[in-house]
XYZ file of C-alpha atoms in Angstrom:
712
model
C 17.662 -22.593 -23.957
C 16.386 -22.778 -20.652
C 18.550 -23.839 -17.702
C 17.372 -24.412 -14.140
C 17.789 -21.062 -11.451
C 20.296 -20.805 -9.894
C 21.355 -17.492 -7.932
C 24.495 -16.243 -9.658
C 27.321 -14.934 -8.059
C 30.203 -14.450 -10.302
C 30.053 -11.786 -13.532
C 31.895 -13.301 -16.972
C 32.316 -11.027 -19.126
C 33.422 -12.071 -23.093
C 34.457 -8.575 -25.262
C 34.484 -9.587 -28.648
C 32.341 -11.957 -30.820
C 35.134 -13.978 -32.288
C 35.728 -17.403 -33.379
C 37.038 -18.719 -29.891
C 34.005 -17.357 -28.158
C 31.413 -18.447 -30.360
C 32.828 -21.713 -30.220
C 32.393 -21.238 -25.899
C 28.954 -20.102 -26.463
C 28.042 -23.081 -27.804
C 29.655 -25.128 -25.192
C 28.503 -23.108 -22.440
C 25.075 -22.967 -23.790
C 25.483 -27.426 -23.760
C 26.619 -27.126 -20.083
C 26.682 -24.176 -18.521
C 28.552 -23.330 -15.244
C 25.817 -22.711 -12.277
C 26.617 -19.429 -10.596
C 28.115 -17.544 -13.080
C 26.356 -15.184 -15.104
C 27.492 -14.818 -18.831
C 27.609 -11.511 -20.931
C 28.657 -11.288 -24.255
C 29.825 -7.529 -25.878
C 30.195 -6.834 -29.245
C 29.829 -4.142 -31.633
C 26.687 -5.793 -33.893
C 24.270 -8.446 -33.533
C 26.337 -10.890 -35.523
C 29.854 -11.685 -36.650
C 31.615 -12.518 -39.724
C 33.276 -16.101 -40.400
C 36.372 -15.142 -41.866
C 37.281 -18.589 -44.066
C 33.700 -17.671 -46.244
C 34.228 -14.183 -46.335
C 36.328 -14.501 -49.735
C 33.433 -16.424 -51.115
C 30.996 -14.111 -50.012
C 32.603 -11.336 -52.260
C 33.201 -13.528 -54.942
C 29.157 -14.379 -54.819
C 29.477 -17.922 -54.130
C 27.562 -17.476 -50.540
C 25.037 -15.205 -49.568
C 25.903 -12.730 -46.589
C 23.706 -15.070 -44.416
C 26.148 -18.104 -44.924
C 29.135 -16.671 -42.981
C 27.035 -14.716 -40.290
C 27.322 -16.050 -36.930
C 24.328 -14.682 -35.128
C 25.155 -13.853 -31.611
C 21.933 -12.967 -30.614
C 20.932 -16.392 -31.032
C 24.204 -17.751 -29.474
C 23.526 -15.693 -26.634
C 20.140 -16.854 -25.953
C 21.333 -20.658 -26.140
C 24.286 -20.072 -23.959
C 21.516 -18.189 -21.502
C 23.811 -14.943 -21.955
C 23.429 -11.531 -21.719
C 24.131 -9.529 -24.948
C 25.686 -6.261 -25.175
C 25.321 -4.400 -28.593
C 28.441 -2.125 -28.005
C 32.000 -1.747 -28.360
C 34.197 -1.855 -25.659
C 37.006 0.739 -25.674
C 38.237 0.689 -22.108
C 39.088 -2.109 -19.556
C 39.320 -0.574 -16.001
C 41.638 -2.926 -14.147
C 41.603 -1.167 -11.105
C 37.603 -1.247 -11.008
C 37.132 -4.750 -12.147
C 34.994 -2.756 -15.356
C 34.557 -2.673 -18.925
C 33.833 0.036 -20.692
C 31.280 0.819 -23.692
C 30.596 4.525 -24.762
C 27.013 5.104 -24.254
C 25.825 2.827 -21.317
C 27.031 2.140 -17.609
C 30.154 0.299 -16.753
C 29.751 -3.222 -16.641
C 31.454 -4.946 -14.277
C 33.177 -8.378 -14.195
C 35.023 -11.123 -11.824
C 36.337 -12.698 -15.076
C 36.968 -11.880 -18.447
C 38.149 -12.589 -22.238
C 39.053 -10.943 -25.062
C 38.889 -11.803 -28.516
C 38.273 -8.771 -30.974
C 40.287 -9.801 -33.739
C 41.962 -7.077 -35.527
C 42.137 -4.291 -38.039
C 43.023 -3.411 -41.172
C 42.400 0.336 -40.640
C 45.625 2.427 -41.900
C 45.052 6.043 -40.236
C 48.748 6.565 -41.122
C 47.880 7.353 -44.561
C 46.567 10.496 -45.313
C 43.006 9.905 -46.766
C 42.525 5.994 -45.683
C 39.906 7.213 -43.364
C 37.873 8.970 -45.776
C 38.032 7.615 -48.896
C 39.718 3.443 -48.300
C 37.503 0.543 -46.651
C 39.700 -1.457 -44.280
C 38.747 -5.409 -45.147
C 38.620 -5.879 -41.060
C 35.726 -5.340 -39.435
C 34.515 -8.187 -42.224
C 30.876 -6.903 -41.834
C 31.833 -3.520 -43.055
C 33.665 -4.639 -45.388
C 31.429 -6.936 -46.859
C 28.196 -4.360 -47.012
C 30.822 -1.354 -48.830
C 31.738 -4.064 -51.207
C 28.081 -4.839 -52.028
C 27.415 -1.235 -52.921
C 29.702 -0.952 -55.019
C 29.320 -3.941 -56.475
C 25.587 -3.278 -57.998
C 26.712 0.005 -59.457
C 26.992 0.674 -63.781
C 30.031 0.564 -65.445
C 33.593 -0.196 -66.247
C 35.397 -0.671 -62.061
C 38.442 0.214 -60.633
C 39.820 -1.566 -57.684
C 43.093 -1.495 -55.672
C 43.571 -3.370 -52.701
C 46.523 -1.981 -50.134
C 48.423 -5.108 -49.056
C 49.731 -7.851 -51.345
C 49.420 -10.982 -48.497
C 47.220 -13.887 -48.615
C 43.992 -11.924 -47.465
C 44.747 -8.943 -49.723
C 45.502 -11.982 -53.016
C 42.410 -13.594 -51.880
C 39.814 -10.798 -51.985
C 41.161 -9.578 -55.194
C 40.724 -12.573 -56.572
C 37.508 -12.556 -55.497
C 36.309 -8.966 -56.385
C 37.992 -8.981 -59.535
C 35.382 -12.839 -60.382
C 32.220 -10.786 -58.911
C 32.951 -8.189 -61.289
C 33.405 -10.233 -63.990
C 30.227 -12.002 -63.073
C 28.434 -8.994 -63.107
C 29.264 -8.279 -66.549
C 31.530 -5.412 -65.624
C 35.277 -4.750 -67.222
C 37.388 -4.380 -64.412
C 41.000 -3.026 -63.727
C 42.396 -5.073 -60.663
C 45.603 -3.564 -58.120
C 47.256 -4.996 -55.907
C 49.903 -3.061 -53.961
C 52.572 -3.850 -51.362
C 55.313 -2.100 -49.347
C 57.601 -4.941 -50.445
C 57.158 -8.390 -52.486
C 53.670 -9.490 -52.824
C 53.006 -12.672 -51.047
C 56.650 -12.744 -49.219
C 55.088 -14.733 -46.011
C 54.503 -18.041 -48.026
C 56.476 -20.702 -49.285
C 58.328 -20.147 -52.885
C 56.424 -22.999 -54.296
C 52.462 -21.840 -52.548
C 53.538 -17.793 -53.660
C 54.856 -18.774 -57.315
C 51.344 -20.238 -57.608
C 48.802 -17.349 -56.158
C 51.472 -15.018 -58.537
C 50.198 -16.632 -61.293
C 46.584 -16.910 -59.979
C 46.626 -13.390 -60.132
C 48.643 -12.718 -63.398
C 45.748 -14.796 -64.891
C 42.988 -12.759 -63.359
C 44.535 -9.310 -65.052
C 45.931 -7.381 -61.773
C 48.295 -5.430 -61.732
C 50.919 -6.100 -59.118
C 52.372 -2.905 -57.295
C 55.645 -3.940 -55.360
C 57.712 -2.188 -53.725
C 54.966 0.778 -53.662
C 54.628 3.491 -50.911
C 50.724 4.405 -50.632
C 51.917 8.419 -49.739
C 47.981 9.194 -49.813
C 44.839 8.549 -50.577
C 41.673 10.797 -52.424
C 38.711 10.600 -54.190
C 38.892 7.855 -56.399
C 42.809 7.992 -56.164
C 45.876 6.550 -54.719
C 48.804 8.486 -54.888
C 51.766 6.369 -54.826
C 55.491 7.662 -55.006
C 56.278 7.270 -58.855
C 52.365 7.148 -59.986
C 48.885 7.639 -59.484
C 46.409 4.772 -59.851
C 42.908 5.564 -60.237
C 40.329 3.410 -58.485
C 36.646 3.614 -57.663
C 36.911 0.930 -54.356
C 39.928 1.621 -52.429
C 40.713 -1.103 -49.415
C 43.371 -2.179 -47.182
C 44.296 -5.882 -45.841
C 47.882 -5.053 -45.120
C 48.588 -7.228 -42.784
C 47.079 -7.816 -38.810
C 46.941 -4.192 -37.006
C 45.788 -4.217 -33.086
C 42.935 -2.733 -31.790
C 44.218 1.007 -30.492
C 42.373 0.646 -27.040
C 44.647 -1.919 -26.089
C 47.256 -0.479 -25.224
C 45.371 1.496 -22.643
C 44.200 -1.277 -20.423
C 47.680 -1.379 -18.320
C 47.638 -5.388 -20.060
C 51.614 -6.756 -20.539
C 51.210 -6.272 -24.925
C 53.585 -7.013 -27.698
C 53.579 -4.896 -30.922
C 49.992 -3.709 -29.421
C 48.845 -7.155 -28.667
C 47.902 -8.799 -25.610
C 50.326 -11.095 -24.322
C 49.026 -14.183 -23.253
C 50.414 -17.322 -21.344
C 50.153 -20.975 -22.429
C 46.980 -20.412 -20.062
C 45.628 -18.274 -22.585
C 46.283 -15.766 -19.502
C 47.158 -12.204 -19.404
C 49.400 -10.140 -17.127
C 45.987 -10.246 -15.405
C 44.891 -13.346 -13.976
C 41.210 -12.498 -14.365
C 41.807 -11.817 -17.564
C 42.130 -14.093 -21.011
C 42.441 -13.463 -24.447
C 42.076 -15.380 -27.385
C 42.044 -15.142 -31.663
C 43.794 -12.633 -33.224
C 44.206 -9.733 -30.775
C 46.526 -12.207 -28.671
C 50.131 -12.908 -29.298
C 51.399 -16.072 -28.071
C 54.648 -15.017 -26.526
C 55.582 -18.237 -25.128
C 55.332 -19.721 -28.947
C 54.836 -17.149 -31.748
C 52.766 -17.905 -34.193
C 50.965 -16.153 -37.500
C 47.624 -14.516 -37.050
C 45.433 -17.627 -38.435
C 41.847 -18.371 -37.751
C 42.513 -22.349 -36.841
C 44.540 -20.934 -33.405
C 41.331 -19.385 -32.426
C 39.371 -22.469 -33.160
C 41.783 -24.602 -31.582
C 42.078 -22.064 -28.054
C 38.448 -22.848 -27.835
C 37.996 -25.297 -25.640
C 41.079 -24.641 -23.340
C 40.102 -21.191 -22.906
C 36.371 -22.383 -22.140
C 38.100 -24.596 -19.421
C 40.531 -22.429 -17.900
C 37.588 -19.926 -17.906
C 35.308 -22.279 -15.657
C 38.569 -22.864 -13.627
C 38.931 -19.173 -12.829
C 35.533 -18.848 -12.277
C 35.118 -21.799 -9.665
C 38.497 -20.941 -8.245
C 39.416 -24.264 -8.108
C 41.061 -26.974 -10.135
C 43.362 -27.572 -12.988
C 43.705 -25.332 -16.283
C 45.266 -26.498 -19.276
C 47.843 -25.083 -21.565
C 47.499 -24.533 -24.978
C 49.665 -26.485 -27.392
C 49.207 -24.608 -30.923
C 50.199 -26.837 -33.614
C 53.292 -26.332 -35.515
C 51.504 -27.066 -39.011
C 47.939 -26.858 -40.144
C 46.349 -26.788 -43.501
C 46.032 -23.887 -45.492
C 43.246 -23.521 -48.174
C 43.413 -20.247 -50.358
C 40.810 -19.479 -52.724
C 41.244 -17.843 -56.156
C 38.012 -16.274 -57.346
C 36.073 -19.326 -58.678
C 35.490 -22.348 -57.179
C 38.666 -22.619 -57.153
C 41.860 -23.036 -54.339
C 45.256 -23.484 -53.540
C 46.196 -25.541 -50.733
C 49.471 -26.417 -48.542
C 50.273 -28.898 -45.329
C 53.447 -30.269 -44.293
C 55.258 -28.705 -47.560
C 52.617 -30.712 -50.151
C 50.922 -28.414 -52.530
C 47.981 -28.791 -54.504
C 45.335 -26.909 -56.481
C 41.796 -27.280 -58.314
C 38.354 -27.115 -58.090
C 38.291 -30.255 -56.131
C 40.583 -27.882 -53.524
C 37.983 -25.371 -53.114
C 35.002 -28.162 -52.922
C 37.333 -29.908 -50.029
C 37.464 -26.087 -48.438
C 33.579 -25.526 -49.114
C 32.614 -28.403 -46.734
C 35.106 -27.284 -43.594
C 33.781 -24.031 -43.617
C 30.466 -25.309 -43.918
C 31.037 -27.451 -41.213
C 32.115 -25.038 -38.804
C 28.810 -22.310 -39.705
C 26.387 -25.292 -39.302
C 28.000 -25.873 -36.043
C 27.026 -22.419 -34.594
C 23.656 -22.155 -36.459
C 22.469 -25.667 -36.047
C 21.924 -24.991 -32.156
C 20.485 -28.100 -30.758
C 16.522 -27.638 -29.789
C 16.073 -28.704 -26.000
C 12.607 -29.741 -25.514
C 10.355 -28.349 -22.804
C 9.587 -30.620 -19.816
C 6.454 -33.050 -20.380
C 3.182 -32.038 -17.789
C 3.763 -33.619 -14.935
C 1.324 -36.841 -14.905
C -1.107 -37.134 -12.369
C -2.036 -33.100 -12.999
C -5.310 -31.204 -12.387
C -7.654 -30.570 -15.380
C -6.724 -27.867 -17.433
C -2.794 -27.774 -17.950
C -3.444 -28.909 -21.366
C -4.561 -25.602 -22.531
C -1.966 -23.894 -20.999
C 0.721 -26.430 -23.169
C 4.323 -26.023 -22.227
C 5.215 -22.880 -25.124
C 7.249 -20.158 -22.703
C 5.674 -17.633 -22.082
C 6.752 -14.287 -23.282
C 8.063 -10.976 -21.666
C 7.090 -7.525 -22.180
C 3.646 -7.302 -23.570
C 3.062 -10.630 -24.572
C 2.744 -11.481 -20.715
C 0.073 -9.282 -19.736
C -3.547 -10.359 -18.925
C -5.705 -10.716 -21.890
C -8.334 -7.542 -22.458
C -11.353 -9.637 -22.047
C -10.029 -10.926 -18.362
C -8.619 -6.965 -17.578
C -12.312 -5.359 -18.728
C -14.292 -8.073 -16.301
C -12.159 -7.350 -13.432
C -12.466 -3.833 -13.609
C -16.332 -3.811 -13.664
C -17.969 -3.224 -10.317
C -21.676 -5.119 -11.054
C -22.058 -7.761 -12.953
C -23.512 -6.761 -15.623
C -21.554 -3.922 -16.230
C -19.943 -3.296 -19.923
C -16.875 -0.984 -18.776
C -15.294 1.099 -21.642
C -11.548 0.438 -22.033
C -10.520 3.727 -20.257
C -7.702 6.100 -21.702
C -3.673 5.304 -21.516
C -3.374 7.170 -18.280
C -5.558 8.870 -15.871
C -6.527 12.500 -15.239
C -6.512 13.437 -11.447
C -7.560 17.035 -10.438
C -4.899 18.163 -7.850
C -5.297 20.983 -5.978
C -5.851 23.497 -9.079
C -4.203 21.278 -11.608
C -4.333 18.610 -13.106
C -2.065 15.396 -13.176
C -1.408 12.535 -15.813
C -0.758 9.588 -13.980
C -0.031 6.241 -15.352
C 1.751 2.691 -14.240
C 3.690 0.025 -16.673
C 5.626 -2.684 -15.461
C 7.323 -5.529 -18.011
C 8.798 -8.781 -17.417
C 12.118 -9.377 -18.892
C 11.952 -10.502 -22.261
C 15.996 -9.039 -22.711
C 19.042 -10.289 -20.943
C 20.624 -6.959 -20.615
C 19.217 -4.750 -17.966
C 20.290 -1.386 -19.475
C 18.582 -2.163 -22.928
C 15.245 -3.702 -20.939
C 15.244 -0.506 -19.174
C 15.128 1.806 -21.968
C 12.509 -0.530 -23.427
C 10.288 -0.131 -19.883
C 10.638 3.663 -19.366
C 9.538 4.346 -23.049
C 6.881 1.851 -22.343
C 6.337 3.633 -19.617
C 6.341 6.897 -20.572
C 4.441 6.023 -23.749
C 0.999 6.230 -22.165
C 1.691 9.962 -21.256
C 2.901 10.863 -24.470
C -0.768 9.377 -25.732
C -2.484 11.781 -23.860
C -0.262 15.059 -25.654
C 1.043 15.346 -21.528
C 4.797 15.695 -20.550
C 6.190 13.611 -18.239
C 7.182 14.913 -14.796
C 8.209 12.836 -12.118
C 8.697 8.999 -11.956
C 8.707 6.338 -9.384
C 10.856 3.109 -10.631
C 9.912 -0.458 -9.447
C 12.407 -3.152 -10.078
C 12.090 -6.917 -9.041
C 16.003 -8.225 -9.142
C 16.311 -12.253 -9.739
C 18.184 -13.292 -6.431
C 21.988 -12.724 -6.952
C 24.945 -12.425 -4.933
C 25.103 -8.886 -3.448
C 27.915 -7.730 -5.782
C 26.230 -8.628 -8.566
C 22.849 -6.748 -7.342
C 25.026 -3.761 -6.929
C 26.144 -3.607 -10.498
C 22.821 -4.606 -11.903
C 21.021 -1.872 -9.873
C 23.624 0.624 -10.613
C 23.087 -0.533 -14.539
C 19.190 0.327 -14.209
C 19.029 3.083 -12.344
C 22.056 4.835 -14.130
C 20.021 3.980 -17.276
C 16.627 4.825 -16.150
C 17.754 8.554 -14.691
C 19.169 8.615 -18.439
C 15.821 8.764 -19.994
C 13.633 10.002 -17.249
C 15.634 13.276 -17.472
C 15.345 13.318 -21.879
C 11.697 13.154 -21.317
C 11.980 16.305 -19.030
C 11.431 14.759 -16.010
C 12.967 13.513 -12.864
C 13.081 9.523 -10.838
C 11.643 10.979 -7.443
C 11.688 7.491 -5.597
C 10.659 3.491 -5.928
C 10.538 0.405 -4.587
C 12.941 -2.771 -4.891
C 12.902 -6.178 -4.529
C 14.127 -9.873 -5.424
C 11.602 -12.241 -7.238
C 12.778 -15.394 -9.686
C 12.783 -13.206 -12.512
C 13.753 -9.409 -13.613
C 10.701 -7.521 -13.506
C 11.321 -3.622 -14.408
C 8.431 -0.678 -13.717
C 7.230 2.677 -13.591
C 5.097 4.969 -12.623
C 4.740 8.160 -14.191
C 3.123 11.573 -12.980
C 2.703 14.096 -15.891
C 1.111 17.395 -16.554
C -0.945 18.302 -19.594
C -1.199 21.935 -21.150
C -4.361 22.687 -22.551
C -7.247 19.719 -22.744
C -5.632 16.157 -22.488
C -5.845 13.886 -25.680
C -8.567 10.736 -25.009
C -9.806 7.985 -26.476
C -12.800 9.611 -27.549
C -12.501 12.736 -29.700
C -12.205 10.639 -33.412
C -14.587 11.480 -36.249
C -15.560 10.414 -39.232
C -12.207 11.056 -42.192
C -9.910 11.300 -39.817
C -6.584 10.345 -40.816
C -4.985 7.348 -39.039
C -1.279 7.749 -38.622
C 0.903 5.179 -37.025
C 4.551 6.144 -35.691
C 6.200 2.770 -35.707
C 5.610 -0.718 -37.278
C 4.675 -3.699 -35.824
C 5.844 -6.914 -34.981
C 7.818 -6.814 -32.054
C 5.510 -9.444 -30.452
C 6.196 -11.797 -32.680
C 10.139 -11.161 -33.310
C 10.418 -11.289 -29.638
C 8.574 -14.611 -29.042
C 10.543 -15.655 -32.143
C 13.653 -14.855 -30.326
C 13.144 -17.148 -26.866
C 12.493 -19.652 -29.671
C 15.702 -19.131 -31.231
C 13.838 -18.415 -34.777
C 14.451 -14.852 -35.029
C 17.452 -13.398 -36.898
C 19.583 -11.430 -34.746
C 19.506 -8.948 -37.120
C 15.971 -8.342 -36.910
C 15.995 -8.363 -33.258
C 18.513 -5.916 -32.790
C 16.488 -3.843 -35.383
C 13.404 -4.376 -33.468
C 15.068 -3.154 -29.714
C 15.987 -0.253 -31.693
C 12.406 0.731 -32.490
C 11.623 -0.092 -28.663
C 14.100 2.571 -27.374
C 12.558 5.461 -29.491
C 11.275 7.899 -27.590
C 7.553 9.592 -28.491
C 8.077 12.488 -27.240
C 8.518 15.027 -30.678
C 5.786 12.379 -31.915
C 3.509 13.232 -29.359
C 4.162 17.085 -29.776
C 3.947 17.230 -33.644
C 1.052 15.420 -33.392
C -1.153 17.431 -30.224
C -3.822 18.452 -32.563
C -5.319 15.002 -32.772
C -8.516 14.394 -32.143
C -7.602 10.654 -30.221
C -4.433 8.809 -29.822
C -2.982 6.511 -28.121
C -0.326 3.861 -27.990
C 0.123 0.644 -29.648
C 0.974 -1.774 -26.844
C -0.591 -5.025 -25.324
C -3.865 -4.968 -27.123
C -2.093 -5.179 -30.649
C -2.737 -2.542 -33.557
C -6.365 -3.739 -34.035
C -7.390 -3.769 -30.211
C -5.877 -0.260 -29.295
C -8.196 1.124 -32.654
C -11.081 -0.708 -31.486
C -10.726 1.168 -28.418
C -10.827 4.400 -29.742
C -13.997 3.426 -31.822
C -15.560 1.941 -29.050
C -15.106 5.461 -27.201
C -15.298 7.520 -30.403
C -18.408 5.880 -31.172
C -16.613 5.562 -34.761
C -15.658 2.938 -37.074
C -12.488 2.403 -38.575
C -10.537 1.320 -42.100
C -7.790 -0.331 -42.526
C -5.753 -0.702 -45.242
C -3.189 -3.714 -44.577
C -0.180 -2.776 -47.044
C 0.049 0.588 -46.065
C 0.717 -0.664 -42.280
C 4.372 -0.739 -41.481
C 5.838 -4.125 -40.126
C 9.184 -4.642 -38.519
C 11.923 -6.595 -40.675
C 11.578 -10.298 -40.038
C 8.029 -10.123 -38.730
C 6.121 -11.417 -41.549
C 8.180 -14.164 -42.531
C 7.985 -15.294 -38.639
C 4.433 -14.618 -38.963
C 4.252 -17.150 -41.765
C 6.015 -19.830 -39.968
C 3.363 -19.884 -37.591
C 5.186 -18.055 -34.690
C 2.961 -16.172 -32.118
C 3.183 -14.294 -29.032
C 1.958 -15.836 -25.828
C -0.825 -12.974 -26.211
C -2.165 -13.494 -29.026
C -5.104 -16.059 -28.460
C -6.565 -13.544 -26.071
C -6.115 -10.359 -28.476
C -7.467 -12.245 -31.607
C -10.871 -13.004 -29.394
C -12.456 -9.808 -30.117
C -12.097 -10.148 -34.115
C -13.433 -13.465 -34.190
C -14.047 -12.557 -38.230
C -10.586 -11.368 -38.872
C -8.816 -13.407 -41.283
C -6.392 -15.839 -40.382
C -3.804 -15.090 -42.523
C 0.067 -14.711 -41.483
C -0.568 -10.427 -42.112
C -3.545 -10.355 -40.477
C -2.802 -11.953 -37.100
C 0.431 -9.043 -37.220
C -2.351 -6.836 -36.442
C -3.480 -8.061 -33.225
C 0.048 -8.924 -32.289
C 1.023 -7.439 -28.545
C 3.709 -4.297 -28.920
C 6.151 -3.627 -26.493
C 7.089 0.367 -26.459
C 4.921 0.770 -29.479
C 4.072 3.471 -31.636
C 1.490 5.931 -31.337
C -2.121 5.814 -33.277
C -3.927 9.082 -33.927
C -6.839 10.533 -35.569
C -5.956 13.590 -37.355
C -8.115 16.195 -39.297
C -7.935 16.147 -42.651
C -5.565 13.608 -45.066
C -3.262 13.586 -42.491
C -0.102 14.726 -44.670
C 1.140 17.444 -42.990
C 1.434 15.633 -39.813
C 3.335 12.761 -41.983
C 5.808 14.488 -43.182
C 6.601 15.949 -40.153
C 6.702 13.130 -38.336
C 9.222 11.677 -41.141
C 11.611 14.912 -41.287
C 12.124 13.769 -37.336
C 12.883 10.749 -37.710
C 10.049 8.485 -37.442
C 8.987 5.875 -40.002
C 5.846 6.814 -39.694
C 2.727 6.140 -41.870
C -1.143 6.404 -42.918
C -2.700 3.624 -42.464
C -6.235 4.180 -42.934
C -9.456 6.144 -41.965
C -11.910 7.031 -39.242
C -15.809 5.663 -40.269
C -19.331 6.458 -39.223
C -19.975 2.797 -38.836
C -20.037 2.674 -35.198
C -18.190 -0.721 -34.060
C -16.591 -1.609 -37.108
C -13.695 -1.810 -37.975
C -12.796 -3.136 -41.755
C -9.656 -4.284 -43.396
C -8.825 -3.553 -47.160
């Protein structure tokens, strides 16, 4: 969703992608607060909806059905998404600490990180058991176990409602898979003791019907591989999990905030003991009106939290009080498509209750998954001719924002009629008695997190040096930051420069200077000087028979265009970003014997291969099925999603088939892999690259057919 530009003056940081924050992001996207820069910090690109987890474990829902896509929500809300787990809040400095990156400054912040069911006090739990929360990790571990063969022995530690729901769901899934199951539910006190007697009796009957063995008054002393040691017996179990009560995340104890039993104490305005910080969901303790941990409170807190955060940011207005309801509808699934219900002391059960629960859960998820699509503004009228050709599509970032190769080559010609060949990735310049390798690159930001964008831009610029087999030595930084308050500019600049120095030093170079300015949007660029031992690897040395090796998959242009339009999966986007920040330094060293090499960037795989062929006087043959693709890229290409640079990249290849797979061959890449022509079959280089952790592939060979690129 596109918002009118407005200078940012205050930082709002959401720690955790819990239900309250997810709903807040949606409401913020519908009505953002001008001047507030919104940031979300979460360990992964998605968050699981707890209400549908038992249904997923039982096999009623695919994993995607219960995933809240935080990448899409963040884009819709105009928020920066930082994928990482917060582990400290420095109240004195006004900073949040996420390992592996510079601190994140805040003016106002909110915590919604849920709870954990890890039991570090039980010897062997961390090594041999899986906590039910975080939900994503638990669901992944369960699916891996479910698809094994043979009888199954499953033990759940924790006999509350969550433990009962999950053991019943696991039993149902194992039954559907045809695996005989031995199920155990262990509780230190009495199973389901927190429920009203009538509801507990109904759920106990469901457990008995499912063949679950109850271990009550059971103290778990130790967990080993495939076993649980109790005080009076040993229980065999191939899958051991824990759902024993709500436990706060341990790092909250180090924040200096007021806590009760490790949970963050909040007042009726959901403010903590520090008025800059708020908290919601299971991690918050409503000391003013204590309640059990339940997702319904997080959902009801969301509008109050959103309102009060706006007031805190604006510095004016009246905050609202949150008044938790005295009772709420309790729906508990019992494995198959049946459920138990309780409201105001009235108890009910049956398949119709499950259908009711299913409708409630799906309605909640639809609100977060089916986000409103904002139409681009209509073209003005009257207008100058030619506007229709440009259209209203938002310009892509990264290499998708580059000029086309045709315009670039024309601009490089000194006289009409010249036919300039594309130059090498970097310039080789004699300086004194040595030879310097120089290159410059800058990217229009397509990721709101300045740290990730800096990593991508730095690796993208360094790629030109590595493509020539050289080593970077000195770097200049060139930054354009959008207009914002001085404090926010300082925070952003500190994040960018700390990250840039880290990446550049890991590459063996130093940042020796640069330039910064303000503009309409963030742009990050680097000029790199390198040195080459021996002859630089250029574009002109490829020989017929050489194997073509590609060190990274392609598809980033389509994925980033889809992310901007809200069509990409958050998981696929996160995986693509991980590939973009993978260093090519070791790959360059392993490919030092290549006859020709380039990095695959704005002109796409075919465009850069064409440059090698034009300069080497050769042709090439590509095996389409062997070209590695980023997860989700082909599906998005089938939907017709294309980068802004796609038409220019297609122009040199009028005979290229128009299929979704072929189109990815001309997809512009940002911080793409190295494309090398190596002697022989390339098997030795390929093995070495894969051993070093690169998803490399041999995708074809060089031929003697000058200028011809055939796709098999």
